[in-house]
Amino acid sequence: MATITALTGRRVWDSRGRPTVEAEVVLDTGARGRAIAPAGASRGLREAVDLRDGGPHLGGRDVGRALAALREVIAPALTGLDARDQQAVDAAIRALDPSRMKERLGGNATTAVSLAVLHAGAAAKGVPLWRHVADLAGTVPLLPLPEIQIFGGGAHAGRRVDIQDFMVMVPGATSFDEVMEITHDIYFAAGDIMARRGRLAGVADEGGWWPEFSSNEEALETLVEAITLASEKPGERVVISLDVAASEFGQAGRYRLALEDRALDTGGMIDLLGRWLDAWPIAAIEDPLGEDDRAGMVEFTRRFGDKVQVIGDDYLVTDAALVRAAVQDGACNAVLVKVNQAGTVTEALDAAAAARGAGWAAVVSARSGESEDVSISHIATGLGAGLLKVGSFTRSERMAKWNECLRIADSADAPPFAGARGLRFRGVSRSDGGS
Ligand code: PGA
Ligand code: ZN
């Protein structure tokens, strides 16, 4: 058997120094699983919410209530269940808190528990976590193509620039290891350029260089320079991706670009991004319009969805029903998958399945508040998702995920590397890796 005999929680600390929840599961066989909940800063309005204590202590962010829910409500209900049956475990969690946003138990408690059970289930089967995920999802494992942040902006850098992530992808690489080498050169070339201009000012929340720029375009220009300085031709082996995270600066069809002190309507925002797509080799773009701007997302996807991957993060919040609605609408052509937006592994796998059913790609993603937990490296691989987004190329909560992918690549029966196949849109596999 693989019966859950004990479930405990403890308070640990995330990469921003904030309290978060760790869950630990023990099975009758002695097998164990452990996981830590991450935390977002630029959260979608409809995603699962973390339960925090409020009040003056620890800035109101303590997790005593979430730990109490784990200990007093979740643990008794899960004891006796088979950890290999993730669906049944997650159904039990959802029965305790049927709210979409996990307001009763806290998404931080449910995420940590659900992921800990996933680990225990894999341990009970004696298989790597990525293999267990593939079994549960019925997918073909594939080592993901990384999306790696070079400059961090938006809510992760005190809103120094409007756009949240300026990233590179290396679809032209032949292995995960080669992606790491090329990204190393680009990341440090970008740092050298910033230092030469007297603009080096540390790093943002996810480890990308602090964006000391006077316009969003200057950040893109500098990114292209860094790629070139690293002896790569932008648009060949290396392409750019952006997380606009437009909900952070746009509501009700009005987008306020603080850095440039101007406001755009939906059409203006789409035109601006269209000019960027013409000027730079951008292959993927996340949340180009706000989470409340359905018409904008549909129009953006209609105009550019055949040449760029349009990823919904805040717009879809890892929710299968929202993915299905967006497929119907023709909004987005890929989904960002964050387990803690859904609150359980099963709901996150369901969102990925809804995307897969429509020929969409999935991007498995970390949060801006992370830890040493490497579950997402396995989830991305097991799902054969195509892309993995973790943040930048420094700070161990980021590097831990990349390093775990290198271990998976080295393991027996390692799945193949996605490479350019990671960049799919409209169900078409992109084979040229170019712009
Ligand atoms: P968050 O940002 O973790 O702060 O929400 C990540 C993202 O928007 O993709
Ligand atoms: Zn995002």
XYZ file of C-alpha atoms and ligand atoms in Angstrom:
445
model
C 0.000 0.000 0.000
C 0.934 3.661 -0.030
C -1.369 4.993 2.637
C -0.920 8.437 4.154
C -0.272 7.964 7.874
C 0.972 11.438 8.818
C 0.750 14.918 7.373
C 2.533 17.787 9.069
C 3.263 21.408 8.228
C 5.914 23.872 9.275
C 6.656 27.507 8.674
C 9.666 28.061 6.414
C 10.879 31.198 4.585
C 10.800 32.059 0.894
C 13.291 33.802 -1.397
C 11.942 37.235 -0.433
C 12.373 36.393 3.255
C 8.619 35.976 3.759
C 7.024 33.137 5.728
C 5.524 30.276 3.733
C 4.155 26.743 4.236
C 6.079 23.495 3.965
C 4.115 20.230 4.079
C 5.498 16.781 4.807
C 3.697 13.510 4.162
C 4.635 10.098 5.571
C 3.230 6.824 4.178
C 2.748 3.474 5.863
C 5.679 2.132 3.847
C 7.948 4.814 5.316
C 8.066 6.666 1.984
C 7.880 10.452 2.343
C 7.123 13.557 0.352
C 7.855 17.201 1.119
C 7.081 20.461 -0.677
C 7.043 24.227 -0.130
C 4.378 26.629 -1.421
C 5.665 29.554 -3.519
C 4.112 33.051 -3.504
C 3.351 35.537 -6.262
C 3.636 39.335 -6.225
C 1.819 40.137 -9.471
C -1.128 37.893 -8.763
C -4.191 37.382 -10.930
C -7.521 38.490 -9.471
C -9.047 35.028 -9.903
C -6.228 32.840 -8.589
C -6.189 30.831 -5.334
C -5.394 33.063 -2.372
C -2.865 32.465 0.377
C -4.145 32.437 3.939
C -2.098 34.984 5.920
C -2.562 36.025 9.522
C -2.737 39.812 9.097
C -1.953 42.143 11.991
C 1.381 43.767 12.785
C 3.450 40.599 13.298
C 5.729 39.773 10.325
C 4.019 42.423 8.265
C 0.753 40.483 8.422
C 2.265 37.694 6.325
C 2.589 34.951 8.921
C 1.057 31.598 8.002
C -0.287 30.402 11.351
C -3.857 30.137 10.053
C -2.781 28.163 6.990
C -0.770 25.787 9.183
C -3.749 25.370 11.503
C -5.965 24.500 8.516
C -3.352 21.980 7.375
C -3.077 20.373 10.824
C -6.690 20.468 11.947
C -8.733 20.176 8.747
C -6.622 18.739 5.917
C -4.507 16.174 7.784
C -7.410 14.221 9.350
C -9.219 14.062 5.987
C -6.198 12.787 4.064
C -5.042 10.178 6.562
C -5.711 6.710 5.134
C -5.795 7.793 1.474
C -3.470 6.300 -1.149
C -0.795 8.889 -2.012
C -0.427 7.461 -5.509
C -4.005 8.456 -6.272
C -3.422 12.202 -6.630
C -6.915 12.776 -8.006
C -8.590 11.255 -4.958
C -6.345 13.201 -2.575
C -6.992 16.498 -4.369
C -10.725 15.733 -4.529
C -10.664 15.306 -0.736
C -8.939 18.685 -0.363
C -11.493 20.314 -2.647
C -14.365 18.752 -0.717
C -13.040 20.561 2.363
C -12.857 23.854 0.475
C -14.979 23.927 -2.687
C -14.263 27.657 -3.244
C -12.359 28.202 -6.479
C -9.893 30.447 -4.694
C -9.273 28.181 -1.658
C -10.314 30.923 0.716
C -11.083 28.587 3.598
C -7.932 26.484 3.739
C -5.560 28.851 1.945
C -3.918 28.132 -1.388
C -0.560 28.107 0.422
C -1.712 25.162 2.606
C -3.433 23.213 -0.199
C -0.547 23.713 -2.660
C 2.125 22.545 -0.222
C 0.047 19.494 0.771
C -0.910 18.541 -2.793
C 2.711 18.790 -3.985
C 4.000 16.877 -0.945
C 1.553 14.061 -1.753
C 2.780 14.104 -5.372
C 6.340 13.532 -4.104
C 5.190 10.755 -1.755
C 3.262 9.069 -4.565
C 6.373 9.012 -6.754
C 8.458 7.698 -3.861
C 5.898 4.945 -3.195
C 6.076 3.878 -6.844
C 9.865 4.112 -6.852
C 9.895 6.347 -9.937
C 11.200 9.868 -10.527
C 8.669 12.628 -9.927
C 8.527 13.557 -13.624
C 7.576 9.978 -14.494
C 4.786 9.967 -11.902
C 3.436 13.255 -13.350
C 3.465 11.789 -16.870
C 1.566 8.710 -15.579
C -1.061 10.897 -13.908
C -1.471 13.226 -16.898
C -1.122 10.630 -19.649
C 1.557 12.739 -21.328
C 4.845 12.104 -23.123
C 7.740 13.514 -21.066
C 10.002 16.102 -22.642
C 12.781 18.156 -21.046
C 11.485 21.725 -21.342
C 12.952 24.673 -23.195
C 13.797 27.311 -20.546
C 12.515 30.874 -20.627
C 15.182 32.801 -18.687
C 14.875 36.330 -17.382
C 17.700 38.773 -18.117
C 16.044 41.971 -16.825
C 13.319 41.921 -14.174
C 10.773 44.742 -14.082
C 7.229 45.557 -13.061
C 6.135 44.475 -9.591
C 9.425 42.594 -9.177
C 11.559 45.727 -9.448
C 9.618 48.439 -7.649
C 7.873 49.193 -10.980
C 11.106 50.740 -12.290
C 9.937 49.752 -15.805
C 6.407 48.739 -16.827
C 7.159 45.389 -18.458
C 7.762 42.608 -15.923
C 10.081 40.108 -17.628
C 12.587 40.522 -20.432
C 13.641 36.955 -21.188
C 15.623 34.848 -23.649
C 14.978 31.386 -25.002
C 17.427 29.256 -26.948
C 15.274 27.056 -29.189
C 18.321 26.540 -31.406
C 20.255 24.733 -28.656
C 20.719 20.995 -28.949
C 20.608 20.255 -25.209
C 19.487 21.756 -21.899
C 23.148 22.037 -20.935
C 23.858 24.133 -24.018
C 20.973 26.469 -23.123
C 22.664 27.062 -19.762
C 26.022 27.930 -21.393
C 24.510 30.338 -23.901
C 22.323 31.965 -21.239
C 25.368 32.386 -18.971
C 27.084 34.389 -21.692
C 24.019 36.543 -22.419
C 23.265 37.205 -18.739
C 26.792 38.381 -17.972
C 27.061 40.328 -21.248
C 23.940 42.227 -20.146
C 25.588 42.911 -16.772
C 28.752 44.176 -18.499
C 26.723 46.556 -20.664
C 24.880 47.900 -17.606
C 28.174 48.338 -15.716
C 29.784 50.189 -18.635
C 26.852 52.621 -18.695
C 26.994 53.126 -14.950
C 23.562 51.528 -14.673
C 24.383 48.368 -12.737
C 22.128 48.480 -9.668
C 21.800 44.899 -8.438
C 19.080 42.414 -9.278
C 15.278 42.236 -9.133
C 13.122 39.662 -7.281
C 13.802 36.797 -9.694
C 17.527 37.462 -10.107
C 17.435 39.391 -13.408
C 19.389 42.673 -13.616
C 17.638 45.667 -12.073
C 16.114 47.573 -15.047
C 17.774 50.987 -14.859
C 16.314 52.154 -18.205
C 14.554 55.250 -19.468
C 12.080 53.359 -21.671
C 10.760 49.828 -22.168
C 12.275 49.932 -25.660
C 15.720 50.664 -24.225
C 15.465 47.427 -22.245
C 14.676 45.504 -25.445
C 17.509 47.246 -27.294
C 19.938 46.376 -24.505
C 18.769 42.774 -24.506
C 19.542 42.497 -28.218
C 22.967 44.058 -27.581
C 23.655 41.507 -24.866
C 22.687 38.625 -27.147
C 25.019 40.029 -29.815
C 27.854 40.587 -27.332
C 27.478 36.916 -26.392
C 28.337 36.087 -30.039
C 24.775 35.076 -30.927
C 22.637 36.540 -33.710
C 19.289 37.604 -32.224
C 16.504 35.675 -33.931
C 18.654 32.697 -34.860
C 19.498 30.300 -32.036
C 18.320 32.834 -29.455
C 14.931 34.587 -29.326
C 13.274 36.989 -26.900
C 10.176 36.515 -24.787
C 8.285 39.037 -22.678
C 5.913 38.886 -19.762
C 4.067 42.185 -20.135
C 1.955 41.411 -17.011
C -0.370 44.137 -18.323
C -2.897 43.755 -15.494
C -0.317 45.433 -13.255
C -0.595 48.741 -15.143
C -3.842 48.439 -17.090
C -7.474 48.271 -16.027
C -10.672 48.717 -17.988
C -8.872 49.080 -21.308
C -6.556 51.870 -20.158
C -2.833 51.154 -19.919
C -0.648 53.566 -18.022
C 3.016 53.328 -18.999
C 4.491 55.114 -15.975
C 8.063 55.106 -17.267
C 7.104 57.036 -20.381
C 4.340 58.988 -18.676
C 1.675 58.141 -21.204
C -1.556 56.154 -21.305
C -2.800 53.918 -24.124
C -6.166 52.382 -24.846
C -6.460 48.719 -25.854
C -5.878 49.448 -29.542
C -2.863 51.622 -28.757
C -1.383 48.932 -26.545
C -1.841 46.285 -29.266
C -0.240 48.582 -31.860
C 2.705 49.294 -29.561
C 3.325 45.575 -28.972
C 2.892 44.953 -32.703
C 5.699 47.444 -33.407
C 7.895 45.613 -30.891
C 7.137 42.292 -32.617
C 8.254 43.849 -35.918
C 11.396 45.405 -34.479
C 12.725 42.610 -32.280
C 12.832 38.792 -32.511
C 10.130 38.186 -29.913
C 8.769 34.629 -30.033
C 6.522 34.580 -26.958
C 4.537 37.202 -25.095
C 2.623 36.716 -21.834
C -0.400 38.716 -20.655
C -0.072 41.378 -23.402
C -3.376 42.904 -22.225
C -5.070 43.043 -18.862
C -6.908 40.148 -17.228
C -10.171 42.106 -17.664
C -9.522 42.911 -21.355
C -11.103 39.976 -23.161
C -11.639 41.886 -26.409
C -8.010 42.997 -26.353
C -6.683 39.477 -25.804
C -8.861 38.156 -28.649
C -7.738 40.929 -31.010
C -4.062 40.544 -30.077
C -4.217 36.774 -30.664
C -6.073 37.262 -33.953
C -3.418 39.671 -35.224
C -0.256 38.022 -33.941
C -1.129 34.498 -32.801
C 0.278 32.913 -35.930
C 3.748 34.315 -35.349
C 4.105 34.500 -31.604
C 3.163 32.351 -28.642
C 0.501 34.272 -26.718
C 0.589 33.036 -23.124
C -2.201 33.628 -20.614
C -1.077 33.917 -16.982
C -3.221 36.365 -14.982
C -5.764 35.974 -17.783
C -6.175 32.204 -17.247
C -4.908 31.635 -13.659
C -4.287 27.912 -14.331
C -8.024 27.261 -14.531
C -9.351 24.633 -16.975
C -12.699 26.420 -17.406
C -10.995 29.726 -18.228
C -8.677 27.924 -20.672
C -11.670 26.334 -22.418
C -13.419 29.708 -22.622
C -10.292 31.320 -24.084
C -10.012 28.510 -26.661
C -13.615 29.262 -27.663
C -12.934 33.007 -27.788
C -9.636 32.716 -29.658
C -7.784 34.466 -26.846
C -4.191 33.223 -26.167
C -2.623 30.116 -27.686
C -0.712 28.883 -24.634
C -1.315 28.660 -20.894
C 0.998 29.444 -17.997
C 0.731 26.700 -15.376
C 1.346 27.646 -11.741
C 0.210 24.990 -9.270
C -0.502 27.555 -6.547
C -2.818 29.561 -8.808
C -5.021 26.464 -8.917
C -4.311 25.268 -5.378
C -3.938 21.550 -6.183
C -1.825 19.492 -8.582
C -4.900 17.908 -10.167
C -6.488 21.251 -11.024
C -3.196 22.437 -12.536
C -2.932 19.239 -14.608
C -6.549 19.773 -15.711
C -5.725 23.276 -16.955
C -2.734 21.885 -18.867
C -4.947 19.134 -20.339
C -7.527 21.685 -21.501
C -4.722 23.545 -23.275
C -3.260 20.374 -24.770
C -6.671 19.366 -26.089
C -6.762 22.586 -28.100
C -3.260 22.128 -29.503
C -1.920 24.805 -27.183
C 1.461 24.724 -25.479
C 1.867 25.010 -21.726
C 4.518 26.931 -19.840
C 5.135 25.604 -16.346
C 6.113 28.535 -14.155
C 7.635 29.454 -10.815
C 6.456 32.437 -8.743
C 8.453 35.513 -7.832
C 8.578 34.231 -4.240
C 10.254 30.825 -4.439
C 12.351 28.340 -2.472
C 14.664 25.374 -2.888
C 11.630 23.292 -3.955
C 12.213 21.852 -7.447
C 8.820 20.213 -8.083
C 8.149 22.373 -11.151
C 11.207 21.056 -13.020
C 9.592 17.623 -12.808
C 6.068 18.841 -13.559
C 7.257 20.630 -16.719
C 9.200 17.560 -17.821
C 6.455 15.049 -17.034
C 3.806 17.107 -18.801
C 6.007 17.487 -21.869
C 4.842 21.075 -21.499
C 7.408 22.587 -23.829
C 8.542 25.553 -21.756
C 9.715 26.152 -18.183
C 9.818 29.669 -16.715
C 11.691 30.022 -13.465
C 13.170 33.533 -13.382
C 16.763 34.424 -14.013
C 20.223 32.908 -14.018
C 21.283 33.800 -10.469
C 19.997 33.094 -6.943
C 19.695 29.518 -5.816
C 15.897 29.364 -5.691
C 16.099 29.854 -9.509
C 19.276 27.875 -10.248
C 17.931 24.927 -8.207
C 15.227 24.420 -10.845
C 17.644 24.659 -13.785
C 20.098 22.341 -12.000
C 17.326 19.808 -11.358
C 16.608 19.739 -15.109
C 20.295 18.965 -15.682
C 19.992 16.035 -13.249
C 16.891 14.786 -15.072
C 18.794 15.095 -18.374
C 21.525 12.891 -16.883
C 19.212 10.248 -15.459
C 18.491 6.804 -16.835
C 15.723 6.925 -19.505
C 16.019 10.717 -19.626
C 13.345 12.238 -21.845
C 14.490 14.133 -24.947
C 15.081 17.898 -24.877
C 12.206 19.919 -26.348
C 14.390 22.498 -28.096
C 12.438 24.359 -30.760
C 9.461 22.055 -30.190
C 8.912 23.917 -26.915
C 7.717 26.880 -28.943
C 4.412 25.799 -30.387
C 1.530 27.899 -31.404
C -1.717 27.085 -33.117
C -0.679 23.469 -32.653
C 2.181 23.987 -35.077
C 5.669 23.018 -34.053
C 8.226 25.685 -34.737
C 11.282 24.085 -36.256
C 13.399 26.999 -37.462
C 14.014 28.481 -34.002
C 14.214 31.884 -35.678
C 12.164 35.035 -35.684
P 4.371 36.493 -9.734
O 4.943 36.769 -11.177
O 4.890 35.197 -9.254
O 4.870 37.670 -8.925
O 2.864 36.516 -9.851
C 5.217 35.767 -12.112
C 4.502 36.016 -13.430
O 3.747 36.993 -13.587
O 4.637 35.212 -14.352
Zn 3.067 36.483 -15.741
